[in-house]
Coordinates of C-alpha atoms in Angstrom, one line a residue:
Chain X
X1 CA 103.4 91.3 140.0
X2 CA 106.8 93.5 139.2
X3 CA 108.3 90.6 137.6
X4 CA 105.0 90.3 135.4
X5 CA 105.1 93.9 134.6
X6 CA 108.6 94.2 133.6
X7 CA 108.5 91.5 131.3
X8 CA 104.9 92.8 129.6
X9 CA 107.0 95.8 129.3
X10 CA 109.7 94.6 127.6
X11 CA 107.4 92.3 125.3
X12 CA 105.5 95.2 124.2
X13 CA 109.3 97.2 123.6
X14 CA 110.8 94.6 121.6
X15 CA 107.3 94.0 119.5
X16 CA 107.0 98.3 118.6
X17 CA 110.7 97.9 117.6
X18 CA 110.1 94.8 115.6
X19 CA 107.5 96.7 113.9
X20 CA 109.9 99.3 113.2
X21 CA 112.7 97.5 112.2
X22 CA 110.0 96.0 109.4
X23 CA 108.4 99.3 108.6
X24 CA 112.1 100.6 108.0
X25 CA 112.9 97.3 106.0
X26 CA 109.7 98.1 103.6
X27 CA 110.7 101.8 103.0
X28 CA 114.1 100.8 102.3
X29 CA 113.1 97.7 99.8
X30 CA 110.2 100.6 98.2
X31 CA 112.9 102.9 97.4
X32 CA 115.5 99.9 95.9
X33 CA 112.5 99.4 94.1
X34 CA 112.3 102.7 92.9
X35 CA 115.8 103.4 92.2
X36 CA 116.0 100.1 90.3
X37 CA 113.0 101.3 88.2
X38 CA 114.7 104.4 87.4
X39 CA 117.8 102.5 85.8
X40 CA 115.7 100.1 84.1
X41 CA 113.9 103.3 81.9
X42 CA 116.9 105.0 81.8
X43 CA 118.4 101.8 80.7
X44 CA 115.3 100.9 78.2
X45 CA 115.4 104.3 76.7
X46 CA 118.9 105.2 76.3
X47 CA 119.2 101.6 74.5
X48 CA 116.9 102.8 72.0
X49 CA 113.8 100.4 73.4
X50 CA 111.4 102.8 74.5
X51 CA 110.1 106.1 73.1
X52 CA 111.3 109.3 75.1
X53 CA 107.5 110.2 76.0
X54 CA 107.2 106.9 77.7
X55 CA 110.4 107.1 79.7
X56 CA 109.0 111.1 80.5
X57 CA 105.8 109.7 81.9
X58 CA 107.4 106.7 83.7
X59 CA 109.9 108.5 85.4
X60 CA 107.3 111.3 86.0
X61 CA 105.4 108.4 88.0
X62 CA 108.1 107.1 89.6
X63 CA 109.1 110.5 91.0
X64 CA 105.6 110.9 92.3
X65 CA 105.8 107.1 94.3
X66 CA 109.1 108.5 95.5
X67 CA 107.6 111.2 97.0
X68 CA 104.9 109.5 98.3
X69 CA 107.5 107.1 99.9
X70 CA 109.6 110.0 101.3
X71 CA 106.6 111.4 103.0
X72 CA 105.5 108.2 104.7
X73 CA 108.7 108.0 106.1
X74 CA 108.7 111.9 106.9
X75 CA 105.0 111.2 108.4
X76 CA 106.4 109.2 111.7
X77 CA 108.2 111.0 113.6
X78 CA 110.1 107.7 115.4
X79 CA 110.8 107.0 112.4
X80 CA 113.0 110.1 111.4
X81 CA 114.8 110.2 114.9
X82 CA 116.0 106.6 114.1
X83 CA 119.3 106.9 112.1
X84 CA 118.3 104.5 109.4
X85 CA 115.2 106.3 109.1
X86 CA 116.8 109.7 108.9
X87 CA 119.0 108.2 105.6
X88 CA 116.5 106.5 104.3
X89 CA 114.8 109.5 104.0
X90 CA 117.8 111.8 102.5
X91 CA 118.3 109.0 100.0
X92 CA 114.6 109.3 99.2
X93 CA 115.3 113.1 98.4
X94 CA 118.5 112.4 96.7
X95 CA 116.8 109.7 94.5
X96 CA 114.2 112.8 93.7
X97 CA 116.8 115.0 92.5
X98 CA 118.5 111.9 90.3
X99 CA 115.2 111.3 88.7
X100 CA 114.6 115.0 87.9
X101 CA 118.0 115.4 86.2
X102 CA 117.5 112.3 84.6
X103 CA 114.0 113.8 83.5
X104 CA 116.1 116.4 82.3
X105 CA 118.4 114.7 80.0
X106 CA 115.8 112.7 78.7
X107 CA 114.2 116.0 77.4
X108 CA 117.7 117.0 75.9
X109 CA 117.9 113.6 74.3
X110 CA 121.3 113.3 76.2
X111 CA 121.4 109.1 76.5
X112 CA 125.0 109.3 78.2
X113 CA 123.9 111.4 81.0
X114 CA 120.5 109.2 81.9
X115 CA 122.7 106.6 81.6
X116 CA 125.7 108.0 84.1
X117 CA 122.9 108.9 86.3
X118 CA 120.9 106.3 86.5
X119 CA 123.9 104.1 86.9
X120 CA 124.8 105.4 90.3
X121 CA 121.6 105.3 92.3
X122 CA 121.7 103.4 95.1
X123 CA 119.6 102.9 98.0
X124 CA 121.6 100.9 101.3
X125 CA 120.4 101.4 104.8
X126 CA 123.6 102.0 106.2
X127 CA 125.1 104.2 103.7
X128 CA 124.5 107.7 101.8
X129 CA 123.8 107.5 98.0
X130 CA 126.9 108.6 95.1
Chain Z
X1 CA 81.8 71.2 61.9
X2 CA 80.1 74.7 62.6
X3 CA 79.3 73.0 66.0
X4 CA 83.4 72.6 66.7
X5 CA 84.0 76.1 65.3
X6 CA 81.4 77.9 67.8
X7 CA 83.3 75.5 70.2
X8 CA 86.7 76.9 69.5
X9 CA 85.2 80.4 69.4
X10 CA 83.7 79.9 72.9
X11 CA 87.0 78.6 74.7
X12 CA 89.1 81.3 72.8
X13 CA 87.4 84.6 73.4
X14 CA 86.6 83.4 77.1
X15 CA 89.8 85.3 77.5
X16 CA 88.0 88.5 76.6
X17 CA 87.2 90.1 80.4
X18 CA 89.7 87.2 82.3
X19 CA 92.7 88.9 81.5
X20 CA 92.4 92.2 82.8
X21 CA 93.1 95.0 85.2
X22 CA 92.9 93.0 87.8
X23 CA 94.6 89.4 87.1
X24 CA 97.2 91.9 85.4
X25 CA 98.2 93.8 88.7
X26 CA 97.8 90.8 91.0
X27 CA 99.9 88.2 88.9
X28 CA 102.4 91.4 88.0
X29 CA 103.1 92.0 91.5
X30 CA 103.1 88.2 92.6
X31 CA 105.6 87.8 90.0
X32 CA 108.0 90.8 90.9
X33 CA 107.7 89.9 94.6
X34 CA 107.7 86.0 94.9
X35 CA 109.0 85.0 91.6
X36 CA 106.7 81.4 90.4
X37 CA 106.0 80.9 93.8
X38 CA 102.3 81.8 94.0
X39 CA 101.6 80.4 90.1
X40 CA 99.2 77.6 92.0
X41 CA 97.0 80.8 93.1
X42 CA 96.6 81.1 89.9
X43 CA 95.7 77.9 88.9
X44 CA 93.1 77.4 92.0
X45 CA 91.5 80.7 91.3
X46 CA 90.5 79.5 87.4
X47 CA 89.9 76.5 88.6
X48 CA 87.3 78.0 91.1
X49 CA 86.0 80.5 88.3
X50 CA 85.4 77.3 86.0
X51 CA 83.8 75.5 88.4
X52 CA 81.0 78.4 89.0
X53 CA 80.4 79.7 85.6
X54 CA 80.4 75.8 85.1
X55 CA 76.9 76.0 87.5
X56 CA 75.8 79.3 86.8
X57 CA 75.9 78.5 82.9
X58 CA 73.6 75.1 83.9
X59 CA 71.3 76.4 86.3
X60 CA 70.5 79.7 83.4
X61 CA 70.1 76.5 80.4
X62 CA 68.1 74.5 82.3
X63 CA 65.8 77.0 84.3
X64 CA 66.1 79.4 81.7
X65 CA 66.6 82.0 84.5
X66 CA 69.8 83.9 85.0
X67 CA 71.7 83.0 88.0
X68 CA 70.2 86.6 89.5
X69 CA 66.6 85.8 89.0
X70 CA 67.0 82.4 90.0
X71 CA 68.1 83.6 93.6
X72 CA 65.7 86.5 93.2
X73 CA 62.8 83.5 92.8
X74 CA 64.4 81.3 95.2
X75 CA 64.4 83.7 98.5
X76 CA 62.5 86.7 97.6
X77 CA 63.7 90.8 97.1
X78 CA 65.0 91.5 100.7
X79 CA 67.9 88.6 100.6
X80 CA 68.2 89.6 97.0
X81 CA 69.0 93.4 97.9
X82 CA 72.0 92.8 100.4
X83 CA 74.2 90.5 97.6
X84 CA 72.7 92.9 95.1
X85 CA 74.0 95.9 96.6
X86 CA 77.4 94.5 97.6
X87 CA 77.7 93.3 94.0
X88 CA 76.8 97.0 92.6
X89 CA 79.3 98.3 94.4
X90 CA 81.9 96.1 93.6
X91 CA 80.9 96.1 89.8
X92 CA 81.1 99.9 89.8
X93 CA 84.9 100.1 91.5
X94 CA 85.7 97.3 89.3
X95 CA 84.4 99.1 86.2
X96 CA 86.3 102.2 87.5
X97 CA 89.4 100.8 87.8
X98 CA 89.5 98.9 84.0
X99 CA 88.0 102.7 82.8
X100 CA 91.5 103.5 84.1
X101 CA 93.4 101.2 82.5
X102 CA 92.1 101.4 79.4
X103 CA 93.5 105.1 79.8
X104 CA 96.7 104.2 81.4
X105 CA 97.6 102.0 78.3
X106 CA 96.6 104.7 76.2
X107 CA 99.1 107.3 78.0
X108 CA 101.6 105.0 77.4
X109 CA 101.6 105.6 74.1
X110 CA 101.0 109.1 74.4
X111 CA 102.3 110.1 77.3
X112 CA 99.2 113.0 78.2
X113 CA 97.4 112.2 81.7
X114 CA 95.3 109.0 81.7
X115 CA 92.7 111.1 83.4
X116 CA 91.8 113.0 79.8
X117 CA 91.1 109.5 78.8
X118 CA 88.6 108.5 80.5
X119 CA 85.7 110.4 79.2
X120 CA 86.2 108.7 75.8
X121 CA 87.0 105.4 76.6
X122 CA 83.4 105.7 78.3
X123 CA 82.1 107.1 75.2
X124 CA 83.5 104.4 73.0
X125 CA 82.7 101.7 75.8
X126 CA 79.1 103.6 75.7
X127 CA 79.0 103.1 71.9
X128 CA 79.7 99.6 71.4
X129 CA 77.2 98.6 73.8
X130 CA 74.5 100.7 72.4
X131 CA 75.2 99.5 68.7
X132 CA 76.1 96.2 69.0
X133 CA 74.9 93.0 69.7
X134 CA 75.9 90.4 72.6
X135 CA 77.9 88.1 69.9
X136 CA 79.7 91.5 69.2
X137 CA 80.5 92.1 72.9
X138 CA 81.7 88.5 74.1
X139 CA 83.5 87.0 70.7
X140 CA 84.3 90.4 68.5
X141 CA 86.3 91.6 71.7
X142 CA 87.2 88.3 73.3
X143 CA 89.0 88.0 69.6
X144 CA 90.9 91.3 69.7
X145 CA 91.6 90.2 73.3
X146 CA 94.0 87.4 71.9
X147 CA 97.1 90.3 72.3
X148 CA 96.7 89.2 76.0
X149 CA 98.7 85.7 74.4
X150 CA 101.8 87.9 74.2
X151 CA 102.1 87.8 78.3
X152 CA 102.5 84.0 76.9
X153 CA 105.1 84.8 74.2
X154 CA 107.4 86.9 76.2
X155 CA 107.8 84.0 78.9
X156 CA 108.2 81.7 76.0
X157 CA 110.7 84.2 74.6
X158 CA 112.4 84.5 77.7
X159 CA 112.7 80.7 78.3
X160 CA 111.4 79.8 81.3
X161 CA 112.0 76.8 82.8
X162 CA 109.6 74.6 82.9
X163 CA 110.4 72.3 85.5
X164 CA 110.4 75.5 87.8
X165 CA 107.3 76.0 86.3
X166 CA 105.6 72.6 87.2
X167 CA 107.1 72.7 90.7
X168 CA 105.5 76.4 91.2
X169 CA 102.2 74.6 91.4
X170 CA 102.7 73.3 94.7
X171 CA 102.2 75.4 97.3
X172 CA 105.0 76.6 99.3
X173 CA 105.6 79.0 102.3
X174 CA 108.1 82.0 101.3
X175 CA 111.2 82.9 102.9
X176 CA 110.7 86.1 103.0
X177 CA 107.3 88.2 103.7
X178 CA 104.9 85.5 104.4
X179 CA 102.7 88.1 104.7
X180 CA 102.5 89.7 101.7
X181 CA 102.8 86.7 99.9
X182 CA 99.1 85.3 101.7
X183 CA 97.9 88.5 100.6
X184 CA 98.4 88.4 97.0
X185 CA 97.2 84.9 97.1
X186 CA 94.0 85.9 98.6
X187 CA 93.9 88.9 96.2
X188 CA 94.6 86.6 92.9
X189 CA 91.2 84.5 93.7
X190 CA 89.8 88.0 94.4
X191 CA 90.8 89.2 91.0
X192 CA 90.2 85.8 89.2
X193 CA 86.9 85.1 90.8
X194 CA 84.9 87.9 89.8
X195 CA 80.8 87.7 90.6
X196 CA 80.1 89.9 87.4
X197 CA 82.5 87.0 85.1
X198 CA 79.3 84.7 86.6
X199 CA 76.7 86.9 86.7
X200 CA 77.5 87.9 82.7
X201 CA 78.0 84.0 81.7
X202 CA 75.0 83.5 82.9
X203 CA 72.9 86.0 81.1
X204 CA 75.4 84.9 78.0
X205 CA 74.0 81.8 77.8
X206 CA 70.3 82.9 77.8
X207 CA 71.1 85.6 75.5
X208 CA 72.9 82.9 72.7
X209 CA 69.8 80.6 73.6
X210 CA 71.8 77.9 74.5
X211 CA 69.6 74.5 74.9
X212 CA 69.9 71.8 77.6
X213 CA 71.1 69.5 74.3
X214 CA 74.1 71.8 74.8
X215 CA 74.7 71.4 78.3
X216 CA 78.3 69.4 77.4
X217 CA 79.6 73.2 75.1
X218 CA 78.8 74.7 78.3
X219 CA 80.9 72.4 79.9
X220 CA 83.5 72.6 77.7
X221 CA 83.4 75.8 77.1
X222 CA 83.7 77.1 80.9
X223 CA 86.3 74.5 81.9
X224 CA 88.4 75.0 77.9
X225 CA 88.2 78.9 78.3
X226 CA 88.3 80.3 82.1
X227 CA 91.6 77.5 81.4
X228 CA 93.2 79.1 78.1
X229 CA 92.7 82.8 80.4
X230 CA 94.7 81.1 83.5
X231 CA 97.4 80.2 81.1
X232 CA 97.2 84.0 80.0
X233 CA 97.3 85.1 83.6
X234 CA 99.8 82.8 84.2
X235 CA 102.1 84.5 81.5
X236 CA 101.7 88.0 82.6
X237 CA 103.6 86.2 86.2
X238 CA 105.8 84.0 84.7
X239 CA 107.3 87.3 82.4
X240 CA 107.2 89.7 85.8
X241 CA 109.3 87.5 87.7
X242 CA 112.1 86.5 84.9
X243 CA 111.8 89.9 84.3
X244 CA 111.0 92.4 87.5
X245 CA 111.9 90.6 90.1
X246 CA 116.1 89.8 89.5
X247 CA 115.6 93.6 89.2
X248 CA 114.0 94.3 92.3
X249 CA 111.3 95.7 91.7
X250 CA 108.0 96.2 93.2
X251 CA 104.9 96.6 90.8
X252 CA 103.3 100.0 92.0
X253 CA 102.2 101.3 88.8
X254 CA 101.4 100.3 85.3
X255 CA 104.7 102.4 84.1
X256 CA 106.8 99.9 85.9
X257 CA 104.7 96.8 85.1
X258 CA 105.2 97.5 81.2
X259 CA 108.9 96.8 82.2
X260 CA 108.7 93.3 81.7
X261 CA 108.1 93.4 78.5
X262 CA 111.4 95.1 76.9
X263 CA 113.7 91.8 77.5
X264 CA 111.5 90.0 74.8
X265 CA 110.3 92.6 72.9
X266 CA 112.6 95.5 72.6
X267 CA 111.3 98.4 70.5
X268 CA 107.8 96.8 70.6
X269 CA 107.6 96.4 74.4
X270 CA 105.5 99.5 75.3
X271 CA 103.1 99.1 72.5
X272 CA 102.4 95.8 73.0
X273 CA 101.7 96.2 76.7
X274 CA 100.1 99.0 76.2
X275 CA 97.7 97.1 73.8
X276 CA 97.1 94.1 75.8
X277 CA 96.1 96.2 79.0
X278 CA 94.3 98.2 76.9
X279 CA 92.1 95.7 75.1
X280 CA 92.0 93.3 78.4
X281 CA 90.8 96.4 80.2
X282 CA 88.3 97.3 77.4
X283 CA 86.7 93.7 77.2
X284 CA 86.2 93.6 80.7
X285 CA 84.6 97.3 81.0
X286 CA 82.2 96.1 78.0
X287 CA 81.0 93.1 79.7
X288 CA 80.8 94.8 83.6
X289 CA 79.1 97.6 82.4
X290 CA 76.4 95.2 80.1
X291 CA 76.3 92.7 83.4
X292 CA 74.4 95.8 85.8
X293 CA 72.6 96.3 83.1
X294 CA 71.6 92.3 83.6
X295 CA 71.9 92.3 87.0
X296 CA 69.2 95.4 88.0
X297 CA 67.1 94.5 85.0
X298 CA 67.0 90.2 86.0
X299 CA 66.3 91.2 89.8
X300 CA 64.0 93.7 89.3
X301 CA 61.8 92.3 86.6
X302 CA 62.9 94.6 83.9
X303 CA 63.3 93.7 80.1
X304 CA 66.2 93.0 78.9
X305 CA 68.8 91.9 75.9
X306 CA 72.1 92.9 74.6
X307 CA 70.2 91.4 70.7
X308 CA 67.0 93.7 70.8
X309 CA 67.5 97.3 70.1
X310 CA 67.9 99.3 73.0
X311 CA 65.1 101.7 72.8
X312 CA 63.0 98.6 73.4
X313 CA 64.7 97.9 76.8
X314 CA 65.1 101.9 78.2
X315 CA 65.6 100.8 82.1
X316 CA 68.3 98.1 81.2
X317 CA 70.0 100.4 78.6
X318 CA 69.4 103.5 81.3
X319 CA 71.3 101.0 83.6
X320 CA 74.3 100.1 81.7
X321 CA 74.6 103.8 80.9
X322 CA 74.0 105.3 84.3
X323 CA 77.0 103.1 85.8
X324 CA 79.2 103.8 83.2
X325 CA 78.4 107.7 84.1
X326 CA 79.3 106.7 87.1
X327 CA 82.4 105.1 86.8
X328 CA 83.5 107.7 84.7
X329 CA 82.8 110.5 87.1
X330 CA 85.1 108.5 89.9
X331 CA 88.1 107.5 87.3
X332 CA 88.0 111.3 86.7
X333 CA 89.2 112.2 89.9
X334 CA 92.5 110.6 89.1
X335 CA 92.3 107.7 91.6
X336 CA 95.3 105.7 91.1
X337 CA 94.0 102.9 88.7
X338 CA 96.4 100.4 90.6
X339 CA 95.2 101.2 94.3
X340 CA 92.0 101.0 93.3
X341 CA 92.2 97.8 91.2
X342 CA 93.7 96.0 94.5
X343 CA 90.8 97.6 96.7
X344 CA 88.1 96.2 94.9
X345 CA 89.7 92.9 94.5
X346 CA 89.7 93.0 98.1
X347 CA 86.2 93.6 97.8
X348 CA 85.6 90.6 96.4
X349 CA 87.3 88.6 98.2
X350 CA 84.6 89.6 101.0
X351 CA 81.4 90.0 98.8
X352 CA 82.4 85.5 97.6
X353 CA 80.3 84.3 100.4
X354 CA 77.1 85.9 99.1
X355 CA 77.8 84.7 95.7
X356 CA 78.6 81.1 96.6
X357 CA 76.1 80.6 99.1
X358 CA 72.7 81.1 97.3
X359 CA 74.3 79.2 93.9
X360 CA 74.7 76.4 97.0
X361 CA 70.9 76.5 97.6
X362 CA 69.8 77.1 94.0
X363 CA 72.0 74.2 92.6
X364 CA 69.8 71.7 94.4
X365 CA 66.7 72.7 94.0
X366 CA 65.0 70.9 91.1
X367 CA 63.0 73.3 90.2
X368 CA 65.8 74.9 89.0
X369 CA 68.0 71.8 88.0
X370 CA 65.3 69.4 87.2
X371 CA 67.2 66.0 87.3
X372 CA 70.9 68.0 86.9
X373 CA 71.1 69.0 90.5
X374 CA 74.9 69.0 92.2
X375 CA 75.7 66.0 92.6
X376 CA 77.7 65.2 96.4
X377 CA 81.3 66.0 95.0
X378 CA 80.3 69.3 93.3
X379 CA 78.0 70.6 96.8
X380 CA 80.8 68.8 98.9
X381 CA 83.7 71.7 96.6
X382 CA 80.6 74.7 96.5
X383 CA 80.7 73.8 100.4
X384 CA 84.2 74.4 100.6
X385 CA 84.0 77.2 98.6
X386 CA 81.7 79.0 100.7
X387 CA 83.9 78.4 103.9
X388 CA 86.6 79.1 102.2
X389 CA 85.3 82.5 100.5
X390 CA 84.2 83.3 104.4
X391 CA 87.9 82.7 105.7
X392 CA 89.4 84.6 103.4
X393 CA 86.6 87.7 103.7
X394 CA 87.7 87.6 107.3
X395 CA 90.9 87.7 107.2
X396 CA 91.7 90.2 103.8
X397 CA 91.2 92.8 105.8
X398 CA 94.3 92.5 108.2
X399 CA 96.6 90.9 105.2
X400 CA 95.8 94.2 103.8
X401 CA 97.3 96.1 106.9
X402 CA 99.5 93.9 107.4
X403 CA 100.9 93.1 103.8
X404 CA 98.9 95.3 101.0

């Protein structure tokens, strides 16, 4: 009966952190995502492909799913107390902040600075972004 | 010669309503995610589309019913009233969420809130229905829908390969996400395989008086154009995963989807998504909004036809115009067109069985079919179908928590 407990217990452990490990795996592949869609406007726009409005309004949209993203992970609180989680959500804030100035440049027409920008986002588990 | 023309024109502006919010968002995201891997989806779900409209566009010739009042007929008010209201409710998200991108593709271009859209797209939707004829409705905008080809072009322009292509059309199991992957499938039929597409082509044929002489154009024309809009529908994944998915990214929004088109288009890539979602969108919100107007008026005995002037059919015109009041009221509350898009095709996934079913019934009765009944192969697939469309209704539900 203590043998049957034990290992219920530990089946039920290694399941919940299974199911982390793969909610922590689908934040960090929503914020690659994310950062990757921020280069490719940046990239669109300062090559002269897009129009700055759209690039306004598509980074404008993508800050928004960022944020949506950051408080997900925010929402759980497991989540934050698991190093991974806890970067994953600083990069999710730092991403925020890329995508404002980036926002910002686009405004000021300023190509080389999107570009510089946009160029050095990246989102890794185990690692801090720039 | 006029006979082959009308032909042409049925298969080609079949697009209009196929290619649309919803094939759009699904084959995007399938694309970005899984690359070609879930292009046989595609390829079952307008094969299953054909096949129905194929029946639905028989049963309305020869009975001269729609496919509504034929079930109506067949087993009476209170049956009617539970696919009825699942269908209403389906119809109305789905009209919500092509209201909203209609006004997404016009913030692309002008970058203001695609919530001060929706009013006039309404409007304008509102207009053409009230002024125009049924010929105006499915060919005038299945035409203009034709800019849905350039999902085509840009994965001709971005050479894909072909025998990657062909091999795509065999199912396979991913590596990664398996998940995900059964969900999207799922949600491609849901998208594809519309009830209002077999509702409206239904009432279509009634309302272009096509005769039992014509049975073979309605063959032609279901298998010929639900197959030229899976070819579209095809293009829209085939571009998303040359183009999205090396880049890693996940379709979330409209913004993002648009992506794929600046590889093969450069400077014309936002306005030619833009236009392509916005027409696709704008055919399909045309011919959902004119299909409750069918629906309510063919169940509930009303008058009713898109070729008589509307004052002489107030309930089905009140109809068409009430739901689009409707609709228009929800998209105003900003509901993100894309959520809601994969919601409803959800939806439909679960609302199939109540369509398929009763066809199942009505497509053997000869009082309906005279001497066209199914014959054993066609009940045998509408038998599958119906198990099928059960299975996935059931399990849609948790491959959306698990993988939506």
């Amino acid at each position: 009966m203590r043998t049957a407990l034990l290992s219920a217990a530990i089946g039920l452990s290694s399941f919940s952190c299974a199911g982390e490990d793969r909610r922590l795996e689908q934040h960090e592949k929503a914020l690659q995502s994310l950062a990757s869609t921020t280069r490719a406007i940046s990239d669109a726009w300062a090559g002269g492909n897009t129009s700055g409005r759209y690039a306004r309004t598509a980074l404008e949209q993508t800050l928004r799913l960022v944020d949506q993203e950051r408080a997900k992970i925010a929402g759980r609180p497991v989540t934050l107390v698991d190093p991974r989680g806890a970067r994953l959500s600083r990069q999710a804030d730092e991403l925020e902040r890329a995508i404002a100035q980036i926002i910002k440049a686009v405004g000021e027409s300023n190509g080389d600075d999107a570009r510089r920008i946009a160029s050095s986002l990246q989102i890794e588990p185990g690692r801090d972004p720039q | 010669m006029s006979a082959i023309l009308d032909l042409a024109l049925g298969i080609v502006t079949s697009i209009g309503g196929f290619v649309e919010v919803g094939s759009i968002s699904t084959s995007a995201q399938a694309g970005s995610e899984f690359g070609f891997q879930l292009l046989w989806a595609i390829g079952l779900a307008g094969a299953m589309l054909a096949f129905l409209t194929e029946m639905a566009g028989r049963l309305s010739v020869l009975s001269r019913r729609s496919l509504a009042a034929a079930v109506r007929e067949r087993f009476g008010i209170h049956f009617q009233s539970v696919p009825l209201a699942a269908e209403l409710v389906l119809d109305l998200l789905l009209l919500t969420a092509e209201l909203g991108g209609v006004a997404i593709a016009i913030k692309l271009l002008t970058g203001i809130a695609f919530q001060w859209w929706i009013v006039p797209v309404a409007a304008i939707v509102w207009l053409i229905l009230w002024l125009s004829g049924f010929a105006v409705v499915e060919h005038g905008i299945g035409l203009l829908g034709l800019v849905t080809l350039s999902f085509v072009w840009g994965a001709w322009k971005l050479g894909a390969d072909t025998g990657d292509i062909a091999r795509a059309f065999i199912p396979s199991i991913p590596q990664h996400d398996v998940g995900r992957y059964a969900f999207l499938a799922v949600s491609i039929v849901g998208a594809t395989v519309s009830p209002y597409l077999v509702n409206f082509y239904s009432s279509g044929t009634l309302e272009e008086g096509m005769t039992q002489d014509e049975l073979w154009v309605n063959r032609v024309t279901t298998y010929g154009g639900n197959m030229f809009g899976t070819v579209v529908a095809m293009g829209v994944l085939v571009t998303s995963a040359m183009v999205l998915q090396p880049l890693h990214i996940q379709v979330e929004s409209y913004d993002q989807a648009a992506l794929m088109f600046v590889p093969p288009f450069g400077t014309w890539a936002i306005p030619l998504f833009a236009l392509a979602l916005g027409v696709g969108c704008l055919g399909a919100a045309l011919e959902i909004s004119l299909n409750m107007g069918y629906l309510l008026s063919q169940v509930f005995g009303w008058s009713w036809s898109a070729n008589t002037p509307r004052v002489e059919n107030a309930r089905f015109s009140a109809a068409f115009t009430l739901v689009l009041v409707a609709a228009a009221a929800i998209a105003v509350l900003g509901f993100d067109p894309l959520r809601l898009t994969m919601i409803s095709v959800a939806l439909t996934v679960v609302v199939m069985p109540l369509l398929v079913l009763p066809l199942l019934v009505v497509m053997n009765d000869p009082k309906f079919l005279k001497d066209h009944t199914n014959g054993a192969i066609s009940n045998a697939i509408l038998a599958v179908l119906t198990v099928a469309g059960a299975l996935f209704a059931l399990v849609i539900i948790p491959l959306e928590i698990l993988g939506g």
